[in-house]
Coordinates of C-alpha atoms and ligand atoms in Angstrom, one line a residue:
Chain M
M1 CA 0.0 0.0 0.0
L2 CA 1.5 3.3 -1.1
L3 CA 0.7 7.0 -0.7
A4 CA 1.4 8.5 -4.1
I5 CA 2.0 12.1 -5.0
D6 CA 2.5 14.0 -8.3
T7 CA 2.7 17.7 -8.7
S8 CA 4.4 17.8 -12.1
A9 CA 1.1 19.3 -13.6
G10 CA -1.7 19.8 -11.1
T11 CA -1.7 18.3 -7.6
S12 CA -2.6 14.7 -7.5
V13 CA -2.5 12.4 -4.4
A14 CA -3.6 8.8 -4.1
V15 CA -3.5 5.7 -2.0
V16 CA -3.0 2.6 -4.0
D17 CA -2.6 -1.1 -3.4
R18 CA -1.0 -3.7 -5.7
D19 CA -4.0 -6.0 -5.3
L20 CA -6.8 -3.7 -4.7
G21 CA -5.8 -1.0 -7.1
T22 CA -6.7 2.7 -6.5
L23 CA -8.3 3.1 -3.0
V24 CA -8.6 6.9 -3.4
E25 CA -7.3 9.6 -5.7
I26 CA -7.7 13.3 -5.1
G27 CA -6.9 15.8 -7.8
E28 CA -6.6 19.6 -8.1
A29 CA -6.0 20.7 -11.7
D30 CA -4.9 24.2 -10.9
T31 CA -1.2 24.4 -11.7
R32 CA -0.5 27.3 -9.4
R33 CA -1.9 26.2 -6.1
H34 CA 0.3 23.2 -5.1
A35 CA 1.5 24.7 -1.9
E36 CA -2.1 25.6 -0.8
V37 CA -3.7 22.2 -1.5
I38 CA -1.0 19.6 -0.9
G39 CA -1.6 19.3 2.9
E40 CA -5.4 18.8 2.7
A41 CA -5.0 16.5 -0.3
I42 CA -2.6 14.2 1.6
R43 CA -4.8 14.3 4.7
S44 CA -8.0 13.5 2.9
A45 CA -6.4 10.8 0.8
I46 CA -5.2 9.1 4.0
D47 CA -8.5 9.6 5.8
R48 CA -10.7 8.5 2.9
S49 CA -8.6 5.4 2.1
G50 CA -9.2 4.2 5.7
V51 CA -5.5 3.2 5.8
A52 CA -3.5 4.4 8.7
A53 CA -0.3 6.2 7.7
S54 CA 1.6 3.6 9.8
A55 CA 0.1 0.8 7.6
L56 CA 1.5 2.2 4.4
S57 CA 4.4 0.3 2.9
G58 CA 5.9 3.4 1.4
V59 CA 5.6 6.7 -0.4
A60 CA 5.8 7.1 -4.3
I61 CA 6.5 10.4 -5.9
G62 CA 6.6 11.6 -9.5
M63 CA 9.9 13.3 -10.1
G64 CA 8.8 15.2 -13.2
P65 CA 9.5 16.5 -15.7
G66 CA 7.4 19.5 -14.7
P67 CA 7.5 23.2 -14.0
F68 CA 9.9 23.6 -11.1
T69 CA 8.0 25.5 -8.4
G70 CA 5.0 23.1 -8.3
L71 CA 7.0 20.0 -9.0
R72 CA 9.1 20.7 -5.9
V73 CA 6.1 21.1 -3.6
G74 CA 5.1 17.5 -4.2
I75 CA 8.7 16.2 -3.9
A76 CA 9.3 18.1 -0.7
A77 CA 6.0 16.8 0.7
A78 CA 6.7 13.2 -0.3
Q79 CA 10.2 13.4 1.2
A80 CA 8.8 14.9 4.5
F81 CA 5.9 12.4 4.7
A82 CA 8.3 9.5 4.2
F83 CA 10.6 10.9 6.8
G84 CA 7.8 11.5 9.2
T85 CA 6.4 8.0 8.9
T86 CA 9.8 6.4 8.5
K87 CA 8.6 4.7 5.3
P88 CA 10.7 4.2 2.2
L89 CA 10.4 6.8 -0.6
V90 CA 10.3 5.5 -4.2
R91 CA 10.6 7.8 -7.2
V92 CA 9.2 7.4 -10.7
V93 CA 9.4 9.5 -13.9
S94 CA 6.0 11.3 -14.1
H95 CA 5.8 10.6 -17.9
D96 CA 6.3 6.9 -17.2
A97 CA 3.2 7.0 -15.0
V98 CA 1.2 8.7 -17.9
A99 CA 2.4 5.9 -20.2
W100 CA 1.6 3.3 -17.6
G101 CA -2.0 4.6 -17.4
H102 CA -2.4 4.6 -21.1
Y103 CA -1.2 1.0 -21.5
A104 CA -3.1 -0.2 -18.4
A105 CA -6.3 1.1 -20.0
G106 CA -5.9 -1.5 -22.8
N107 CA -4.0 0.6 -25.4
G108 CA -0.9 -0.6 -27.1
G109 CA 1.7 0.6 -29.6
R110 CA 4.2 3.4 -29.6
L111 CA 3.4 6.4 -27.5
L112 CA 4.8 9.9 -27.2
V113 CA 3.9 11.6 -23.9
V114 CA 4.0 15.4 -24.1
T115 CA 3.4 17.9 -21.2
D116 CA 3.6 21.6 -20.9
A117 CA 6.9 23.0 -19.8
R118 CA 5.8 26.7 -20.0
R119 CA 7.8 29.4 -21.8
R120 CA 6.6 27.9 -25.1
E121 CA 8.4 24.6 -24.6
V122 CA 7.2 21.1 -23.9
Y123 CA 8.5 18.0 -22.1
F124 CA 8.4 14.7 -24.0
S125 CA 9.1 11.0 -23.5
A126 CA 8.8 8.3 -26.1
Y127 CA 7.7 4.7 -25.4
S128 CA 7.9 1.6 -27.7
G129 CA 5.2 -0.2 -25.8
V130 CA 5.2 -2.4 -22.7
D131 CA 7.4 -5.2 -21.6
G132 CA 6.3 -8.7 -20.5
E133 CA 5.2 -7.4 -17.2
G134 CA 3.1 -4.6 -18.6
L135 CA 5.6 -1.9 -17.7
P136 CA 6.2 0.9 -20.2
V137 CA 9.5 0.8 -22.1
R138 CA 10.9 4.4 -22.5
V139 CA 13.1 4.7 -25.6
Q140 CA 13.7 8.4 -25.6
G141 CA 13.5 11.3 -23.0
P142 CA 12.4 12.8 -20.9
G143 CA 13.5 15.7 -23.0
L144 CA 12.6 19.4 -23.5
C145 CA 12.1 21.3 -26.7
R146 CA 9.9 23.7 -28.6
P147 CA 6.6 22.2 -29.8
D148 CA 7.6 22.9 -33.4
D149 CA 10.8 21.0 -32.9
L150 CA 9.2 17.7 -31.6
A151 CA 9.1 16.1 -35.1
D152 CA 12.8 16.7 -35.6
T153 CA 13.8 15.9 -32.0
V154 CA 11.9 12.6 -31.4
D155 CA 13.4 9.7 -33.4
G156 CA 10.7 8.3 -35.7
Y157 CA 8.2 10.9 -34.5
H158 CA 5.5 10.0 -37.0
G159 CA 5.3 6.4 -35.8
F160 CA 4.1 7.4 -32.3
E161 CA 0.7 8.0 -31.0
R162 CA 0.9 11.4 -29.4
L163 CA -0.6 11.9 -25.9
D164 CA -0.7 15.5 -24.7
A165 CA -1.3 15.1 -20.9
A166 CA -2.7 18.0 -18.9
E167 CA -2.7 16.0 -15.7
V168 CA -0.5 13.3 -14.2
S169 CA -2.4 10.8 -12.0
A170 CA -0.8 10.0 -8.7
A171 CA -2.7 6.7 -8.8
S172 CA -0.7 5.8 -11.9
V173 CA 2.5 6.9 -10.2
G174 CA 1.7 4.6 -7.3
L175 CA 0.6 1.6 -9.3
L176 CA 3.7 2.0 -11.6
A177 CA 5.8 2.1 -8.5
E178 CA 4.1 -1.1 -7.2
G179 CA 4.9 -2.8 -10.6
L180 CA 8.5 -1.6 -10.6
Y181 CA 9.0 -2.9 -7.0
L182 CA 7.3 -6.3 -7.7
H183 CA 9.4 -6.9 -10.8
R184 CA 12.7 -5.6 -9.2
R185 CA 13.0 -2.7 -11.7
E186 CA 15.0 0.4 -11.1
F187 CA 13.2 3.5 -9.7
A188 CA 14.1 7.0 -10.8
G189 CA 17.1 8.8 -9.2
P190 CA 16.9 11.3 -6.4
E191 CA 17.3 14.3 -8.7
A192 CA 14.1 16.3 -9.6
L193 CA 13.7 16.2 -13.4
Y194 CA 14.0 19.9 -14.1
L195 CA 15.6 19.5 -17.5
R196 CA 16.5 23.2 -17.5
A197 CA 19.3 25.1 -15.8
P198 CA 18.2 27.8 -13.4
D199 CA 17.8 31.3 -14.9
A200 CA 20.9 33.0 -13.8
T201 CA 23.5 34.9 -15.7
V202 CA 27.0 35.5 -14.6
S203 CA 27.3 39.3 -15.0
A204 CA 30.3 40.6 -16.8
G205 CA 30.8 43.2 -14.0
P206 CA 29.2 46.3 -12.7
K207 CA 27.7 48.6 -15.3
R208 CA 28.7 52.2 -15.5
V209 CA 26.3 54.7 -13.9
S210 CA 27.8 57.9 -15.4
Chain X
M1 CA -6.7 21.3 18.5
T2 CA -4.4 23.7 20.3
P3 CA -1.7 21.5 21.8
Q4 CA -1.8 20.8 25.6
I5 CA 1.6 21.6 26.9
G6 CA 3.5 20.8 30.1
G7 CA 5.3 23.2 32.3
S8 CA 8.4 23.6 30.3
G9 CA 6.6 24.8 27.1
A10 CA 5.7 23.4 23.7
L11 CA 8.2 21.3 21.8
V12 CA 8.2 22.8 18.4
L13 CA 10.1 22.1 15.2
G14 CA 10.5 25.1 12.9
I15 CA 11.2 25.0 9.1
E16 CA 12.6 28.2 7.4
T17 CA 13.3 28.3 3.7
S18 CA 12.5 31.9 2.7
C19 CA 15.8 32.8 1.2
D20 CA 19.1 30.9 0.8
E21 CA 19.3 29.2 4.2
T22 CA 17.6 25.9 4.9
G23 CA 16.9 26.2 8.6
I24 CA 15.6 23.6 11.0
G25 CA 15.3 24.6 14.6
I26 CA 13.8 22.9 17.6
V27 CA 12.7 24.7 20.8
R28 CA 11.0 23.7 24.0
G29 CA 9.1 26.8 25.1
T30 CA 11.8 29.5 25.3
T31 CA 14.7 27.1 25.3
L32 CA 16.8 26.4 22.1
L33 CA 17.4 22.7 21.6
A34 CA 18.7 22.7 18.0
N35 CA 19.6 25.2 15.3
V36 CA 20.7 23.5 12.1
I37 CA 21.4 25.7 9.0
A38 CA 22.4 24.5 5.5
S39 CA 23.2 27.5 3.2
S40 CA 23.4 27.6 -0.5
M41 CA 25.4 30.9 -0.3
E42 CA 28.4 29.5 -2.2
E43 CA 26.3 28.5 -5.1
H44 CA 25.1 32.1 -5.5
A45 CA 28.6 33.6 -5.3
R46 CA 29.3 33.7 -9.0
Y47 CA 26.1 35.5 -9.6
G48 CA 26.8 38.2 -7.0
G49 CA 23.4 37.7 -5.3
V50 CA 20.8 35.1 -4.4
V51 CA 19.4 33.3 -7.4
P52 CA 15.8 32.2 -6.4
E53 CA 15.7 29.1 -8.5
I54 CA 19.1 27.9 -7.2
A55 CA 18.0 28.6 -3.6
A56 CA 14.8 26.6 -4.1
R57 CA 16.6 23.6 -5.6
A58 CA 19.1 23.6 -2.8
H59 CA 16.3 23.7 -0.2
L60 CA 14.8 20.5 -1.6
E61 CA 18.1 18.7 -1.3
A62 CA 19.0 20.1 2.1
L63 CA 15.7 19.6 4.0
T64 CA 15.7 16.0 5.0
P65 CA 19.4 15.9 6.1
A66 CA 18.8 19.1 8.1
L67 CA 15.7 17.6 9.7
K68 CA 17.7 14.5 10.7
A69 CA 20.5 16.6 12.1
A70 CA 18.2 18.9 14.1
L71 CA 16.4 15.9 15.7
A72 CA 19.8 14.4 16.6
E73 CA 21.1 17.7 18.0
A74 CA 18.0 18.2 20.1
D75 CA 17.9 14.5 21.1
V76 CA 14.2 14.3 20.5
T77 CA 12.0 12.1 18.3
L78 CA 9.4 13.2 15.9
G79 CA 6.7 11.6 18.0
E80 CA 7.5 13.9 20.9
L81 CA 6.9 17.1 19.0
D82 CA 3.9 19.2 20.0
A83 CA 3.7 21.1 16.7
I84 CA 5.4 21.9 13.4
A85 CA 6.1 25.6 12.5
V86 CA 7.0 26.9 9.1
T87 CA 7.8 30.3 7.5
S88 CA 4.9 31.1 5.1
G89 CA 6.3 34.6 4.1
P90 CA 7.6 37.0 3.3
G91 CA 10.4 35.7 1.1
L92 CA 11.2 34.1 -2.2
S93 CA 8.0 32.3 -3.2
G94 CA 9.6 29.3 -4.9
A95 CA 11.9 28.8 -1.9
L96 CA 9.1 29.3 0.7
M97 CA 6.9 26.7 -1.1
V98 CA 9.5 24.0 -0.5
G99 CA 9.3 24.5 3.3
V100 CA 5.5 24.9 3.2
G101 CA 5.1 21.6 1.2
A102 CA 7.4 19.7 3.5
A103 CA 6.0 21.2 6.7
K104 CA 2.4 20.3 5.8
A105 CA 3.2 16.7 4.8
L106 CA 5.3 16.3 8.0
A107 CA 2.4 17.6 10.1
V108 CA -0.1 15.3 8.4
A109 CA 2.3 12.3 8.7
L110 CA 2.7 12.9 12.4
N111 CA -0.9 14.1 13.0
K112 CA 0.5 17.3 14.7
P113 CA -0.8 20.9 14.5
I114 CA 1.0 23.3 12.1
Y115 CA 1.7 27.0 12.6
A116 CA 2.4 29.2 9.6
I117 CA 4.7 32.0 10.8
N118 CA 5.8 35.4 9.6
H119 CA 9.5 35.5 8.9
L120 CA 10.1 39.0 10.1
V121 CA 8.3 38.4 13.4
G122 CA 10.5 35.3 13.7
H123 CA 13.6 37.6 13.6
V124 CA 12.2 39.4 16.6
G125 CA 11.5 36.1 18.3
A126 CA 15.1 35.2 18.1
D127 CA 15.7 37.4 21.1
V128 CA 13.5 35.1 23.2
L129 CA 16.0 32.3 22.8
R130 CA 19.1 34.1 24.2
D131 CA 20.7 32.0 26.9
D132 CA 22.1 34.8 29.0
G133 CA 19.2 34.6 31.4
T134 CA 17.6 37.8 30.3
E135 CA 14.1 37.9 28.9
I136 CA 12.8 39.9 25.9
A137 CA 11.3 43.1 27.1
L138 CA 8.3 44.7 25.2
P139 CA 7.4 47.0 23.7
T140 CA 10.5 47.3 21.5
I141 CA 11.6 48.9 18.3
A142 CA 13.1 46.2 16.0
L143 CA 15.5 47.0 13.2
L144 CA 15.8 44.0 10.9
V145 CA 18.4 44.2 8.2
S146 CA 19.6 41.5 5.8
G147 CA 20.2 40.8 2.2
G148 CA 16.5 40.4 1.7
H149 CA 14.9 43.0 4.0
T150 CA 15.4 46.3 5.8
S151 CA 12.5 46.8 8.2
L152 CA 11.7 48.9 11.2
L153 CA 9.0 47.5 13.5
L154 CA 7.2 48.4 16.6
V155 CA 6.6 45.2 18.6
R156 CA 4.2 45.5 21.5
D157 CA 3.4 41.8 21.7
L158 CA 5.1 39.0 19.9
V159 CA 1.9 37.0 19.1
S160 CA -0.6 39.8 18.7
D161 CA 0.7 43.2 18.1
V162 CA 3.5 44.0 15.5
E163 CA 3.4 47.1 13.5
L164 CA 5.5 48.0 10.4
L165 CA 7.0 51.5 10.9
G166 CA 9.0 51.6 7.7
E167 CA 11.0 49.5 5.2
T168 CA 13.3 49.9 2.3
I169 CA 11.6 51.4 -0.8
D170 CA 14.3 49.9 -3.1
D171 CA 17.3 47.7 -2.2
A172 CA 17.7 45.9 1.1
A173 CA 20.8 47.1 3.0
G174 CA 22.5 43.7 2.6
E175 CA 21.9 43.9 -1.2
A176 CA 23.7 47.3 -1.2
F177 CA 26.7 45.8 0.6
D178 CA 26.8 43.1 -2.1
K179 CA 26.6 45.5 -5.0
V180 CA 29.2 47.9 -3.6
A181 CA 31.6 45.0 -2.8
R182 CA 31.3 43.9 -6.4
L183 CA 32.0 47.4 -7.6
L184 CA 35.2 47.4 -5.5
G185 CA 36.2 44.0 -6.9
L186 CA 35.4 42.2 -3.6
P187 CA 33.8 38.7 -3.5
Y188 CA 30.2 37.8 -2.5
P189 CA 28.7 38.1 0.1
G190 CA 29.7 41.7 0.3
G191 CA 28.9 42.4 4.0
P192 CA 31.9 40.7 5.6
E193 CA 34.2 41.8 2.8
I194 CA 33.3 45.5 3.2
D195 CA 33.6 45.1 6.9
R196 CA 37.0 43.6 6.6
V197 CA 38.3 46.2 4.1
A198 CA 36.7 49.1 5.9
A199 CA 38.7 48.4 9.1
T200 CA 41.7 50.3 7.8
G201 CA 39.7 53.0 6.0
N202 CA 38.5 56.5 7.1
P203 CA 34.7 56.6 7.4
A204 CA 34.8 60.4 7.1
A205 CA 36.9 60.4 3.9
I206 CA 33.9 60.6 1.5
R207 CA 30.5 62.0 2.4
F208 CA 28.1 59.6 0.7
P209 CA 24.4 60.5 0.7
R210 CA 22.0 59.3 3.5
G211 CA 18.9 58.2 1.7
L212 CA 15.5 59.6 2.7
S213 CA 17.1 61.8 5.4
Q214 CA 16.3 65.3 4.0
P215 CA 13.5 67.2 5.8
K216 CA 11.2 66.8 2.8
D217 CA 11.8 63.1 2.6
L218 CA 11.3 62.7 6.3
E219 CA 7.7 64.0 6.1
K220 CA 6.7 61.1 3.9
H221 CA 9.3 58.5 4.7
R222 CA 10.3 59.1 8.3
Y223 CA 11.1 55.4 8.9
D224 CA 11.6 54.2 5.4
F225 CA 15.0 53.4 3.9
S226 CA 16.5 53.8 0.4
F227 CA 19.9 52.5 -0.6
S228 CA 19.7 52.7 -4.4
G229 CA 20.9 56.3 -4.5
L230 CA 23.8 55.5 -2.2
K231 CA 24.9 52.6 -4.3
T232 CA 24.8 54.8 -7.4
A233 CA 26.7 57.6 -5.7
V234 CA 29.5 55.1 -4.7
A235 CA 29.6 53.8 -8.3
R236 CA 29.9 57.3 -9.7
W237 CA 32.6 58.3 -7.3
V238 CA 34.7 55.2 -8.1
E239 CA 34.2 55.7 -11.8
Q240 CA 35.4 59.3 -11.6
K241 CA 38.6 58.2 -9.8
R242 CA 39.2 55.4 -12.4
D243 CA 38.5 57.8 -15.3
A244 CA 41.0 60.2 -14.0
G245 CA 43.5 57.4 -13.8
E246 CA 43.8 57.7 -10.0
P247 CA 43.9 54.8 -7.7
V248 CA 40.7 54.0 -5.9
P249 CA 41.1 54.2 -2.1
V250 CA 39.2 51.0 -1.5
A251 CA 39.4 51.0 2.3
D252 CA 38.2 54.6 2.5
V253 CA 35.3 54.0 0.0
A254 CA 34.3 50.9 1.9
A255 CA 34.5 52.6 5.3
S256 CA 32.6 55.7 4.1
F257 CA 29.9 53.6 2.4
R258 CA 29.5 51.4 5.5
E259 CA 29.3 54.6 7.6
A260 CA 26.5 56.0 5.4
V261 CA 24.4 52.8 5.7
T262 CA 25.0 52.4 9.4
D263 CA 24.3 56.0 10.1
V264 CA 21.0 56.1 8.3
L265 CA 19.9 52.7 9.8
L266 CA 20.6 53.8 13.4
T267 CA 19.4 57.4 13.0
K268 CA 16.0 56.2 11.9
A269 CA 15.8 53.5 14.5
I270 CA 16.7 55.8 17.3
A271 CA 14.3 58.4 16.0
A272 CA 11.6 55.7 16.2
C273 CA 12.5 54.9 19.8
R274 CA 12.3 58.6 20.7
D275 CA 9.2 59.5 18.8
L276 CA 7.2 56.5 20.1
G277 CA 8.7 56.6 23.6
V278 CA 10.0 53.1 23.4
P279 CA 13.4 52.8 25.3
R280 CA 14.5 49.6 23.6
L281 CA 16.0 48.7 20.3
L282 CA 16.4 45.1 19.1
L283 CA 18.6 44.2 16.1
G284 CA 18.1 41.2 13.8
G285 CA 19.1 39.9 10.4
G286 CA 22.5 39.0 8.9
V287 CA 23.8 42.6 8.8
V288 CA 24.1 42.4 12.6
A289 CA 27.3 40.5 11.8
N290 CA 28.7 43.9 10.7
S291 CA 31.0 45.2 13.4
R292 CA 30.3 48.8 12.7
V293 CA 26.6 48.3 12.9
R294 CA 27.0 46.7 16.3
E295 CA 29.5 49.3 17.5
L296 CA 27.5 52.4 16.4
A297 CA 24.3 50.9 17.7
G298 CA 26.0 50.6 21.1
V299 CA 27.2 54.2 21.1
R300 CA 23.9 55.8 19.8
C301 CA 21.7 53.7 22.2
A302 CA 24.0 54.6 25.2
D303 CA 23.8 58.3 24.3
A304 CA 20.0 58.1 24.0
G305 CA 19.4 56.0 27.1
I306 CA 18.0 53.2 25.0
E307 CA 18.5 49.5 25.9
L308 CA 20.1 47.7 23.0
R309 CA 19.4 44.0 22.4
I310 CA 21.3 41.9 19.9
P311 CA 20.6 38.2 19.8
P312 CA 23.6 35.9 19.1
L313 CA 24.6 35.9 15.4
S314 CA 23.5 32.3 14.8
L315 CA 20.0 33.4 15.7
C316 CA 20.1 36.7 13.8
T317 CA 20.7 35.2 10.4
D318 CA 17.7 33.2 9.0
N319 CA 17.0 30.1 11.0
G320 CA 14.3 27.6 11.9
A321 CA 14.5 28.1 15.7
M322 CA 13.2 31.7 15.5
I323 CA 10.1 30.4 13.6
A324 CA 9.6 27.6 16.1
V325 CA 9.8 29.9 19.0
I326 CA 7.0 32.2 17.7
A327 CA 4.8 29.1 17.3
A328 CA 5.7 28.1 20.9
Q329 CA 4.6 31.6 22.1
L330 CA 1.4 31.3 20.1
I331 CA 0.7 27.9 21.7
E332 CA 1.5 29.3 25.1
S333 CA -1.0 32.0 24.7
G334 CA -3.7 29.7 23.4
H335 CA -3.7 30.4 19.7
A336 CA -5.2 27.7 17.5
P337 CA -3.0 26.2 14.7
S338 CA -3.1 27.5 11.2
N339 CA -5.6 26.0 8.7
L340 CA -3.8 23.5 6.5
S341 CA -4.7 25.4 3.3
F342 CA -2.4 28.4 3.9
G343 CA 0.0 29.2 1.0
A344 CA 3.4 30.8 0.6
D345 CA 3.0 34.6 0.5
S346 CA 6.1 36.4 -0.7
T347 CA 4.7 39.7 0.5
L348 CA 3.1 38.6 3.8
P349 CA 2.6 41.8 5.8
V350 CA 4.3 41.9 9.2
T351 CA 1.0 42.5 10.9
V352 CA 0.0 38.9 10.0
I353 CA 2.1 37.1 12.6
Q354 CA 0.4 33.8 12.0
A355 CA -1.1 32.9 8.5
Ligands
ZN1 ZN1 15.5 37.1 7.3

């Protein structure tokens, strides 16, 4: 049983179980209110699932890619919740969760997941399909480019079904994490997937004022 | 569910991420148990100032290790805590949100109440944690000066009555130190460098302007500050020397600049004490590390018969303990916890002690 969180788009919190599936999922589509809603979302997900925090086996978090400020709220919350309950924290690529949801719904084939990166850019990840365990196989990405450049950036772009995702489901994050754990696959690394360097320029020196 | 507390006060863990320090503090009532600070200052050095996105990324990485270290330092367990406190503003919004997200999740995970605290009031609260046996005396005027803020407050009560008298209308004083240091070819952060270089300079060598100190300015901005004109005046003075092919007397420029900043800070703070009949001045914020600020504050306060309070430097710079202690005071006086839906407010007014 996992508490799962994703704030790479809106705010999504879920409690999932490998056998029982999604026990509860709470979503707030607003992409600017992560800090406001994260606490209540976690509390009501726990309350409504009827699962005590102490009974969870871990916490799953979507590491992005996603716009930084919101993305960090979920990661900070997941880290702190795992620390507070002394449960393990497992990380997945948020796009992998989108792909997992797509394939779990009965779809097949090659898939290109695209999400908004703001500043007239998009994040993308490409999948060839699922492996023998039903887990998505990422063949490219996550990456960042301008929408017009996707066709040139993604290898074999025209062979993919394109999925523009406005939301990332925490339930998918959690169920993907359960699958990765069950089949001894690697989780994502500890670094948030920003895919962009911070805006900062090293100034050449003080400007003249006179 | 206001926590029920024993005789020694509430055990509170405070999280502070409003600028470039990740601070986790633990207090029991008015007693400091832990004050752990991880700073991303070095990462900002090459940019000559705090880069918000770099600060926010650093908070995310520093939080859990700092939490662990603070609990170990205080020798308490998470289960023993009475409440979680967190800075909800003012500050850099992306940076604040890391602390707010973490604090909320921690509070829910532990089923503990959460208190959203004003950062500036926290700076005043630092004085409660002094271990010299003296207690904070109120009302007091508080002068809070750092790289991020320059504020003059009237504090009648830590949990219910804080008033903003004035603040900077452009750069923070600490920011001016950084910019002038850069101009003089000194590294970031500028405060300690200016202080070091100024030690051998003549503070009266150059008469730099005192912002918002003319009679006309004082009508409208009696307690407000402005350092942008001063910074430009220093730049112009240095340029003229360089253009004339003359050497720049770095020590004199640094000393004269530092004197201008210090003079204006303390002139306005002492005026507030006198005008409002408050015989106390409390200093807070990182600029307190500046030796001339402490020295001149001592002299001016002694001359005016004003009691000067300066908390230890480790509590003057941004830290989580000052946030925790305000929550402990709120609990002590029966204030209910914050609603879990508060947000990060980069411009939270100082009158909002608890969000
Ligand atoms: Zn501060």
